[in-house]
Structure formats: C-alpha cells, structure tokens
PDB file of C-alpha atoms in Angstrom:
ATOM      1  CA  ALA J   1      -0.419   0.411  -0.107  1.00 72.00           C
ATOM      2  CA  GLN J   2       1.282   3.409  -0.652  1.00 79.00           C
ATOM      3  CA  SER J   3       1.801   6.316   2.068  1.00 88.00           C
ATOM      4  CA  VAL J   4       2.363  10.188   2.102  1.00 94.00           C
ATOM      5  CA  THR J   5       4.511  11.823   4.667  1.00 95.00           C
ATOM      6  CA  GLN J   6       4.690  15.485   4.661  1.00 96.00           C
ATOM      7  CA  LEU J   7       7.135  16.803   7.361  1.00 93.00           C
ATOM      8  CA  GLY J   8       5.975  19.750   8.972  1.00 92.00           C
ATOM      9  CA  SER J   9       2.300  20.778   9.422  1.00 94.00           C
ATOM     10  CA  HIS J  10       3.492  23.921   9.453  1.00 96.00           C
ATOM     11  CA  VAL J  11       5.813  25.942   7.768  1.00 97.00           C
ATOM     12  CA  SER J  12       6.301  29.847   7.891  1.00 97.00           C
ATOM     13  CA  VAL J  13       8.893  31.584   5.773  1.00 97.00           C
ATOM     14  CA  SER J  14       9.383  35.393   5.377  1.00 97.00           C
ATOM     15  CA  GLU J  15       8.399  37.136   2.233  1.00 97.00           C
ATOM     16  CA  GLY J  16      10.839  37.130  -0.242  1.00 97.00           C
ATOM     17  CA  ALA J  17      12.576  33.812   1.267  1.00 98.00           C
ATOM     18  CA  LEU J  18      13.038  30.422  -0.326  1.00 98.00           C
ATOM     19  CA  VAL J  19       9.522  27.883   0.073  1.00 98.00           C
ATOM     20  CA  LEU J  20      10.710  24.129   0.489  1.00 98.00           C
ATOM     21  CA  LEU J  21       8.002  21.799   1.267  1.00 98.00           C
ATOM     22  CA  ARG J  22       9.074  18.022   2.081  1.00 97.00           C
ATOM     23  CA  CYS J  23       7.048  14.957   0.885  1.00 96.00           C
ATOM     24  CA  ASN J  24       8.081  11.673   0.725  1.00 96.00           C
ATOM     25  CA  TYR J  25       6.431   8.179  -0.245  1.00 93.00           C
ATOM     26  CA  SER J  26       6.246   4.956  -0.310  1.00 88.00           C
ATOM     27  CA  SER J  27       4.815   2.831  -3.052  1.00 77.00           C
ATOM     28  CA  SER J  28       5.398  -0.338  -4.117  1.00 70.00           C
ATOM     29  CA  VAL J  29       5.875   0.347  -8.325  1.00 71.00           C
ATOM     30  CA  PRO J  30       6.757   3.682  -9.683  1.00 71.00           C
ATOM     31  CA  PRO J  31       4.456   6.414  -9.157  1.00 81.00           C
ATOM     32  CA  TYR J  32       2.622   9.283 -10.128  1.00 88.00           C
ATOM     33  CA  LEU J  33       3.442  12.326  -7.883  1.00 91.00           C
ATOM     34  CA  PHE J  34       0.827  15.465  -7.478  1.00 93.00           C
ATOM     35  CA  TRP J  35       1.168  18.494  -5.574  1.00 96.00           C
ATOM     36  CA  TYR J  36      -2.355  20.148  -4.589  1.00 96.00           C
ATOM     37  CA  VAL J  37      -2.734  23.468  -3.016  1.00 97.00           C
ATOM     38  CA  GLN J  38      -5.856  24.409  -0.876  1.00 95.00           C
ATOM     39  CA  TYR J  39      -7.127  27.866   0.040  1.00 93.00           C
ATOM     40  CA  PRO J  40      -9.331  28.437   2.617  1.00 87.00           C
ATOM     41  CA  ASN J  41     -13.225  27.404   2.299  1.00 80.00           C
ATOM     42  CA  GLN J  42     -12.320  26.102  -1.485  1.00 85.00           C
ATOM     43  CA  GLY J  43     -11.019  22.577  -3.298  1.00 88.00           C
ATOM     44  CA  LEU J  44      -7.986  21.429  -3.998  1.00 93.00           C
ATOM     45  CA  GLN J  45      -5.810  23.166  -6.677  1.00 93.00           C
ATOM     46  CA  LEU J  46      -3.089  21.309  -8.924  1.00 93.00           C
ATOM     47  CA  LEU J  47      -0.202  22.542  -8.608  1.00 96.00           C
ATOM     48  CA  LEU J  48       2.000  19.999 -10.662  1.00 94.00           C
ATOM     49  CA  LYS J  49       2.486  16.864 -11.119  1.00 92.00           C
ATOM     50  CA  TYR J  50       5.334  14.230 -12.070  1.00 90.00           C
ATOM     51  CA  THR J  51       3.962  10.710 -14.401  1.00 85.00           C
ATOM     52  CA  THR J  52       7.230   9.774 -16.182  1.00 81.00           C
ATOM     53  CA  GLY J  53      10.052  11.438 -17.864  1.00 83.00           C
ATOM     54  CA  ALA J  54      11.996  14.948 -16.658  1.00 85.00           C
ATOM     55  CA  THR J  55      12.203  14.619 -12.982  1.00 88.00           C
ATOM     56  CA  LEU J  56      12.115  18.400 -12.435  1.00 95.00           C
ATOM     57  CA  VAL J  57       8.781  19.179 -12.944  1.00 95.00           C
ATOM     58  CA  LYS J  58       7.615  23.152 -12.796  1.00 96.00           C
ATOM     59  CA  GLY J  59       4.045  24.056 -12.296  1.00 95.00           C
ATOM     60  CA  ILE J  60       1.837  27.197 -11.515  1.00 94.00           C
ATOM     61  CA  ASN J  61       2.972  30.258  -9.605  1.00 94.00           C
ATOM     62  CA  GLY J  62       6.370  29.882  -9.577  1.00 96.00           C
ATOM     63  CA  PHE J  63       6.422  26.452  -8.146  1.00 97.00           C
ATOM     64  CA  GLU J  64       8.692  23.394  -8.909  1.00 97.00           C
ATOM     65  CA  ALA J  65       9.382  19.703  -7.735  1.00 97.00           C
ATOM     66  CA  GLU J  66      11.962  17.183  -8.164  1.00 94.00           C
ATOM     67  CA  PHE J  67      11.426  13.329  -8.208  1.00 92.00           C
ATOM     68  CA  LYS J  68      14.094  11.931  -6.859  1.00 92.00           C
ATOM     69  CA  LYS J  69      13.428   7.769  -6.655  1.00 89.00           C
ATOM     70  CA  SER J  70      16.886   6.895  -4.624  1.00 89.00           C
ATOM     71  CA  GLU J  71      15.578   9.444  -1.682  1.00 91.00           C
ATOM     72  CA  THR J  72      11.611   8.467  -2.451  1.00 92.00           C
ATOM     73  CA  SER J  73      11.100  11.968  -2.121  1.00 94.00           C
ATOM     74  CA  PHE J  74       8.967  15.040  -3.796  1.00 96.00           C
ATOM     75  CA  HIS J  75       9.780  18.397  -2.100  1.00 97.00           C
ATOM     76  CA  LEU J  76       8.244  21.187  -3.698  1.00 98.00           C
ATOM     77  CA  THR J  77      10.043  24.717  -3.529  1.00 98.00           C
ATOM     78  CA  LYS J  78       9.567  27.902  -4.953  1.00 98.00           C
ATOM     79  CA  PRO J  79      12.552  30.284  -5.045  1.00 97.00           C
ATOM     80  CA  SER J  80      10.915  33.700  -3.630  1.00 97.00           C
ATOM     81  CA  ALA J  81       7.697  33.468  -1.164  1.00 97.00           C
ATOM     82  CA  HIS J  82       4.763  35.686  -1.862  1.00 97.00           C
ATOM     83  CA  MET J  83       1.747  36.505   0.539  1.00 96.00           C
ATOM     84  CA  SER J  84      -0.634  35.006  -1.739  1.00 95.00           C
ATOM     85  CA  ASP J  85       1.049  31.741  -1.350  1.00 97.00           C
ATOM     86  CA  ALA J  86      -0.248  31.346   1.672  1.00 97.00           C
ATOM     87  CA  ALA J  87      -2.311  28.222   2.019  1.00 97.00           C
ATOM     88  CA  GLU J  88      -2.721  24.361   2.638  1.00 97.00           C
ATOM     89  CA  TYR J  89      -0.410  21.924   0.551  1.00 98.00           C
ATOM     90  CA  PHE J  90      -1.058  18.591   0.066  1.00 97.00           C
ATOM     91  CA  CYS J  91       1.222  16.130  -1.852  1.00 96.00           C
ATOM     92  CA  ALA J  92      -0.329  12.924  -3.550  1.00 94.00           C
ATOM     93  CA  VAL J  93       0.579   9.443  -4.430  1.00 90.00           C
ATOM     94  CA  ASN J  94      -1.132   7.611  -7.178  1.00 85.00           C
ATOM     95  CA  PRO J  95       0.705   4.352  -7.583  1.00 72.00           C
ATOM     96  CA  GLY J  96      -1.157   3.507 -11.557  1.00 68.00           C
ATOM     97  CA  ALA J  97      -0.585   0.091 -12.082  1.00 64.00           C
ATOM     98  CA  GLY J  98      -4.404   0.210 -12.085  1.00 66.00           C
ATOM     99  CA  SER J  99      -5.117   1.549  -9.340  1.00 68.00           C
ATOM    100  CA  TYR J 100      -5.829   5.040  -9.881  1.00 73.00           C
ATOM    101  CA  GLN J 101      -7.127   6.742  -6.387  1.00 84.00           C
ATOM    102  CA  LEU J 102      -5.078   9.461  -4.764  1.00 89.00           C
ATOM    103  CA  THR J 103      -3.433   8.870  -1.068  1.00 91.00           C
ATOM    104  CA  PHE J 104      -2.856  12.579   0.195  1.00 94.00           C
ATOM    105  CA  GLY J 105      -0.615  13.657   2.872  1.00 95.00           C
ATOM    106  CA  LYS J 106      -1.885  15.490   5.805  1.00 95.00           C
ATOM    107  CA  GLY J 107      -0.883  18.552   4.275  1.00 96.00           C
ATOM    108  CA  THR J 108       1.475  21.571   5.225  1.00 97.00           C
ATOM    109  CA  LYS J 109       0.132  24.428   6.103  1.00 97.00           C
ATOM    110  CA  LEU J 110       2.359  27.440   4.565  1.00 97.00           C
ATOM    111  CA  SER J 111       2.289  31.182   6.205  1.00 97.00           C
ATOM    112  CA  VAL J 112       4.343  33.877   4.823  1.00 97.00           C
ATOM    113  CA  ILE J 113       5.356  36.463   7.275  1.00 96.00           C
ATOM    114  CA  PRO J 114       5.196  40.312   5.175  1.00 94.00           C
TER     115      PRO J 114
ATOM    116  CA  GLU N   1     -14.576  24.784 -20.283  1.00 58.00           C
ATOM    117  CA  THR N   2     -16.486  24.637 -17.012  1.00 71.00           C
ATOM    118  CA  GLY N   3     -14.942  22.558 -13.932  1.00 89.00           C
ATOM    119  CA  VAL N   4     -16.060  20.635 -11.522  1.00 94.00           C
ATOM    120  CA  THR N   5     -19.523  21.923  -9.374  1.00 95.00           C
ATOM    121  CA  GLN N   6     -20.646  20.348  -6.366  1.00 96.00           C
ATOM    122  CA  SER N   7     -24.078  21.043  -4.811  1.00 96.00           C
ATOM    123  CA  PRO N   8     -24.738  21.928  -1.927  1.00 97.00           C
ATOM    124  CA  THR N   9     -22.195  23.902  -0.271  1.00 95.00           C
ATOM    125  CA  HIS N  10     -22.983  23.736   3.068  1.00 96.00           C
ATOM    126  CA  LEU N  11     -25.503  21.711   4.973  1.00 96.00           C
ATOM    127  CA  ILE N  12     -26.782  20.047   8.554  1.00 98.00           C
ATOM    128  CA  LYS N  13     -28.262  16.785   9.289  1.00 98.00           C
ATOM    129  CA  THR N  14     -28.814  15.340  12.543  1.00 98.00           C
ATOM    130  CA  ARG N  15     -27.534  11.893  13.551  1.00 98.00           C
ATOM    131  CA  GLY N  16     -29.133   8.815  11.448  1.00 98.00           C
ATOM    132  CA  GLN N  17     -30.387  10.451   8.833  1.00 98.00           C
ATOM    133  CA  GLN N  18     -29.266  10.321   5.228  1.00 98.00           C
ATOM    134  CA  VAL N  19     -28.032  13.015   2.771  1.00 98.00           C
ATOM    135  CA  THR N  20     -27.176  13.028  -1.256  1.00 98.00           C
ATOM    136  CA  LEU N  21     -24.316  15.298  -2.456  1.00 98.00           C
ATOM    137  CA  ARG N  22     -23.635  16.030  -6.273  1.00 98.00           C
ATOM    138  CA  CYS N  23     -21.223  16.614  -8.322  1.00 97.00           C
ATOM    139  CA  SER N  24     -20.982  17.698 -12.277  1.00 95.00           C
ATOM    140  CA  SER N  25     -17.641  16.995 -13.865  1.00 92.00           C
ATOM    141  CA  GLN N  26     -15.655  18.827 -16.241  1.00 89.00           C
ATOM    142  CA  SER N  27     -16.365  18.747 -19.346  1.00 86.00           C
ATOM    143  CA  GLY N  28     -14.952  15.878 -21.291  1.00 85.00           C
ATOM    144  CA  HIS N  29     -14.274  14.450 -17.938  1.00 87.00           C
ATOM    145  CA  ASN N  30     -15.348  10.633 -17.712  1.00 87.00           C
ATOM    146  CA  THR N  31     -14.226   9.820 -14.483  1.00 90.00           C
ATOM    147  CA  VAL N  32     -15.196  10.423 -10.852  1.00 93.00           C
ATOM    148  CA  SER N  33     -14.017   9.960  -7.308  1.00 94.00           C
ATOM    149  CA  TRP N  34     -15.254  10.946  -3.891  1.00 97.00           C
ATOM    150  CA  TYR N  35     -13.034  12.238  -0.945  1.00 97.00           C
ATOM    151  CA  GLN N  36     -13.925  12.693   2.343  1.00 97.00           C
ATOM    152  CA  GLN N  37     -11.556  15.676   4.282  1.00 95.00           C
ATOM    153  CA  ALA N  38     -12.010  15.519   8.099  1.00 94.00           C
ATOM    154  CA  LEU N  39     -10.932  19.097   9.423  1.00 91.00           C
ATOM    155  CA  GLY N  40      -7.079  19.634   9.737  1.00 88.00           C
ATOM    156  CA  GLN N  41      -6.345  16.054   7.754  1.00 91.00           C
ATOM    157  CA  GLY N  42      -5.796  15.074   3.848  1.00 93.00           C
ATOM    158  CA  PRO N  43      -8.535  13.829   1.642  1.00 95.00           C
ATOM    159  CA  GLN N  44      -9.005  10.280   2.095  1.00 96.00           C
ATOM    160  CA  PHE N  45     -10.587   8.375  -0.978  1.00 94.00           C
ATOM    161  CA  ILE N  46     -13.914   7.093  -0.946  1.00 96.00           C
ATOM    162  CA  PHE N  47     -14.742   5.578  -3.760  1.00 94.00           C
ATOM    163  CA  GLN N  48     -14.178   5.994  -7.861  1.00 92.00           C
ATOM    164  CA  TYR N  49     -16.666   5.678 -10.733  1.00 92.00           C
ATOM    165  CA  TYR N  50     -15.671   4.875 -14.147  1.00 88.00           C
ATOM    166  CA  ARG N  51     -18.146   4.858 -16.876  1.00 86.00           C
ATOM    167  CA  GLU N  52     -21.336   4.371 -14.266  1.00 90.00           C
ATOM    168  CA  GLU N  53     -19.691   1.792 -12.417  1.00 91.00           C
ATOM    169  CA  GLU N  54     -17.714   1.494  -9.382  1.00 91.00           C
ATOM    170  CA  ASN N  55     -14.170   0.402  -9.868  1.00 86.00           C
ATOM    171  CA  GLY N  56     -11.944   1.591  -6.785  1.00 88.00           C
ATOM    172  CA  ARG N  57     -13.255   1.939  -2.981  1.00 92.00           C
ATOM    173  CA  GLY N  58     -11.526   3.469   0.080  1.00 92.00           C
ATOM    174  CA  ASN N  59     -11.974   1.972   3.637  1.00 93.00           C
ATOM    175  CA  PHE N  60     -15.306   3.326   3.858  1.00 96.00           C
ATOM    176  CA  PRO N  61     -18.235   1.257   5.229  1.00 97.00           C
ATOM    177  CA  PRO N  62     -21.454   0.404   3.120  1.00 96.00           C
ATOM    178  CA  ARG N  63     -23.617   3.256   3.955  1.00 98.00           C
ATOM    179  CA  PHE N  64     -21.312   5.230   1.289  1.00 98.00           C
ATOM    180  CA  SER N  65     -22.558   4.626  -1.651  1.00 97.00           C
ATOM    181  CA  GLY N  66     -23.134   6.903  -5.000  1.00 96.00           C
ATOM    182  CA  LEU N  67     -23.912   6.788  -8.775  1.00 95.00           C
ATOM    183  CA  GLN N  68     -22.511   7.844 -11.756  1.00 95.00           C
ATOM    184  CA  PHE N  69     -25.179   8.917 -14.522  1.00 92.00           C
ATOM    185  CA  PRO N  70     -24.658   8.889 -18.535  1.00 91.00           C
ATOM    186  CA  ASN N  71     -23.941  12.555 -18.141  1.00 88.00           C
ATOM    187  CA  TYR N  72     -20.930  11.374 -15.927  1.00 87.00           C
ATOM    188  CA  SER N  73     -22.190  13.701 -13.073  1.00 92.00           C
ATOM    189  CA  SER N  74     -22.360  11.657  -9.638  1.00 96.00           C
ATOM    190  CA  GLU N  75     -23.889  11.165  -6.294  1.00 97.00           C
ATOM    191  CA  LEU N  76     -22.568  10.674  -3.051  1.00 98.00           C
ATOM    192  CA  ASN N  77     -25.152   9.197  -0.564  1.00 98.00           C
ATOM    193  CA  VAL N  78     -24.633   8.545   2.952  1.00 98.00           C
ATOM    194  CA  ASN N  79     -26.978   6.259   5.276  1.00 97.00           C
ATOM    195  CA  ALA N  80     -27.719   6.848   8.834  1.00 98.00           C
ATOM    196  CA  LEU N  81     -25.347   9.681   9.004  1.00 98.00           C
ATOM    197  CA  GLU N  82     -22.736   9.755  12.317  1.00 98.00           C
ATOM    198  CA  LEU N  83     -21.187  12.692  13.819  1.00 97.00           C
ATOM    199  CA  ASP N  84     -17.728  11.754  12.588  1.00 97.00           C
ATOM    200  CA  ASP N  85     -19.209  12.252   8.827  1.00 98.00           C
ATOM    201  CA  SER N  86     -19.179  15.852   9.670  1.00 98.00           C
ATOM    202  CA  ALA N  87     -16.048  16.636   6.753  1.00 97.00           C
ATOM    203  CA  LEU N  88     -15.778  18.527   3.445  1.00 96.00           C
ATOM    204  CA  TYR N  89     -16.575  15.770   1.262  1.00 97.00           C
ATOM    205  CA  LEU N  90     -14.570  16.562  -2.378  1.00 96.00           C
ATOM    206  CA  CYS N  91     -15.607  15.440  -5.773  1.00 96.00           C
ATOM    207  CA  ALA N  92     -12.803  15.112  -8.608  1.00 95.00           C
ATOM    208  CA  SER N  93     -13.170  14.556 -12.466  1.00 92.00           C
ATOM    209  CA  SER N  94     -10.467  13.278 -14.361  1.00 88.00           C
ATOM    210  CA  PHE N  95     -10.371  11.216 -17.952  1.00 84.00           C
ATOM    211  CA  GLY N  96      -9.583   7.786 -18.328  1.00 74.00           C
ATOM    212  CA  GLN N  97      -9.299   7.412 -14.547  1.00 68.00           C
ATOM    213  CA  GLY N  98      -7.072  10.075 -13.106  1.00 70.00           C
ATOM    214  CA  LYS N  99      -3.986   8.530 -14.372  1.00 70.00           C
ATOM    215  CA  TYR N 100      -2.804  12.326 -15.140  1.00 73.00           C
ATOM    216  CA  GLY N 101      -4.552  13.714 -11.878  1.00 79.00           C
ATOM    217  CA  TYR N 102      -8.186  15.017 -11.257  1.00 89.00           C
ATOM    218  CA  THR N 103      -9.710  18.438 -11.129  1.00 92.00           C
ATOM    219  CA  PHE N 104     -11.199  19.102  -7.464  1.00 94.00           C
ATOM    220  CA  GLY N 105     -15.029  20.933  -6.873  1.00 95.00           C
ATOM    221  CA  SER N 106     -14.902  23.116  -3.979  1.00 94.00           C
ATOM    222  CA  GLY N 107     -16.441  20.469  -1.760  1.00 95.00           C
ATOM    223  CA  THR N 108     -19.663  20.235   0.193  1.00 97.00           C
ATOM    224  CA  ARG N 109     -19.164  20.505   4.175  1.00 96.00           C
ATOM    225  CA  LEU N 110     -21.155  18.436   5.900  1.00 98.00           C
ATOM    226  CA  THR N 111     -22.375  19.120   9.364  1.00 98.00           C
ATOM    227  CA  VAL N 112     -24.162  15.900  11.522  1.00 98.00           C
ATOM    228  CA  VAL N 113     -25.430  17.250  14.924  1.00 97.00           C
TER     229      VAL N 113
END
C-alpha cells in the first residue's frame, strides 16, 4: 500500500524567502506524484504533477518539484515566497498499475510573514 | 470549459439521517472520485466511478454509496449519518481514470449534529 509523509504540519517563511515543503512517499511501483494547494474554504487546485520523463517538474505560480526515486521524495520549492502563497499544500501519490486513487499526505500549512 | 461543480455548498443534518451530495464533472471527463476531508486532515479516498461503474473503493463502510450518470455527473449518498461523518466532501473528475490527476470541486461542507 502506498503512503505519503509530509514533514512539518506548519511552515513559516518570510516574504521573498525560499519555500521548501517536504514530501516522502512509499509505493511498491513507480508512482505518479502530485502537489495540490488548498485555500481556505475551497477545493484543491493542482500545482504540478510527475508521471514520467523529466524528474524536475515545473508548475503554476512559480512552484517546482523534483522526483528523487533513490530518496523516495518529491519536495516542493519556490525561490521567492509571495503573500498569496499562504495556503495549505498537499502531496499525493497515485500508484498507477490499474489503481488510480490518490493517497494524500496530511498537509502542510504555509504562512508567509511580511 | 466548466470545472467541477458541487451542490450544496453547506448543509446540516441530524445523526441517523440520510444525505445526498451532487457533483457535475468537468466537460470531457468520464471518471469521478469522491474524497472525505476531515478538519485538519488530508482527503481520504471514498470511491471512484468510471463509465457508470464503481471501480475502486477506500476504507469506508457500505452506508457510503454512489452513482454515476450517463452524463458523468455523480451522487454520493450517506445513510445513517454519524457525528464523525462531519467533513468536507470533495468531488474530483478526470479523463481516463485519473492517471494524470484530477480536477477538484470546491466541496460540500457536511455537519452532523
């Protein structure tokens, strides 16, 4: 069975600083990996995804993530935080191989300090 | 193109009652999944429908049931509501069973009292 661990339930960064949100996964097969963002009282918005090919994936709003198979990680980064980035971020894994449900981590709430 | 729409946005039910939540999938999508998100938690997979048939189910009891219609819209039904069923219920649609990710709706906030 697959699982997702997000280190840090709450991360605070200063405006303009690097954003790094950590995600580690376990999966018995090469997975598909996703990052979603959730603003208060809203649904989930897809930031980026890794399925196959290039391991460095670029998403919306300046975010990117790198799939590292040897470390079973898919950390999310952004060079310079903006106030509008304050939200909750979820990492999710889809094991593929005929099973397409998403398994989510518990989420990391990002606060941006002016 | 329209996104995923869910109704109602909020509702309050009494323990033991039944509830039906509705979802219209994004145009061109043929797969619908439902997730339960308790406060402070990540979404948990309930089940998925592909071409009107359930083809995946999470660890939820049979009182959680669903339907997918020919136009790919969907319903989630919950019988015998319990207090722990209070959560945000998210519908997500995709093309081809979600291999490349899902588009989520804004959710229905269910409160059971």
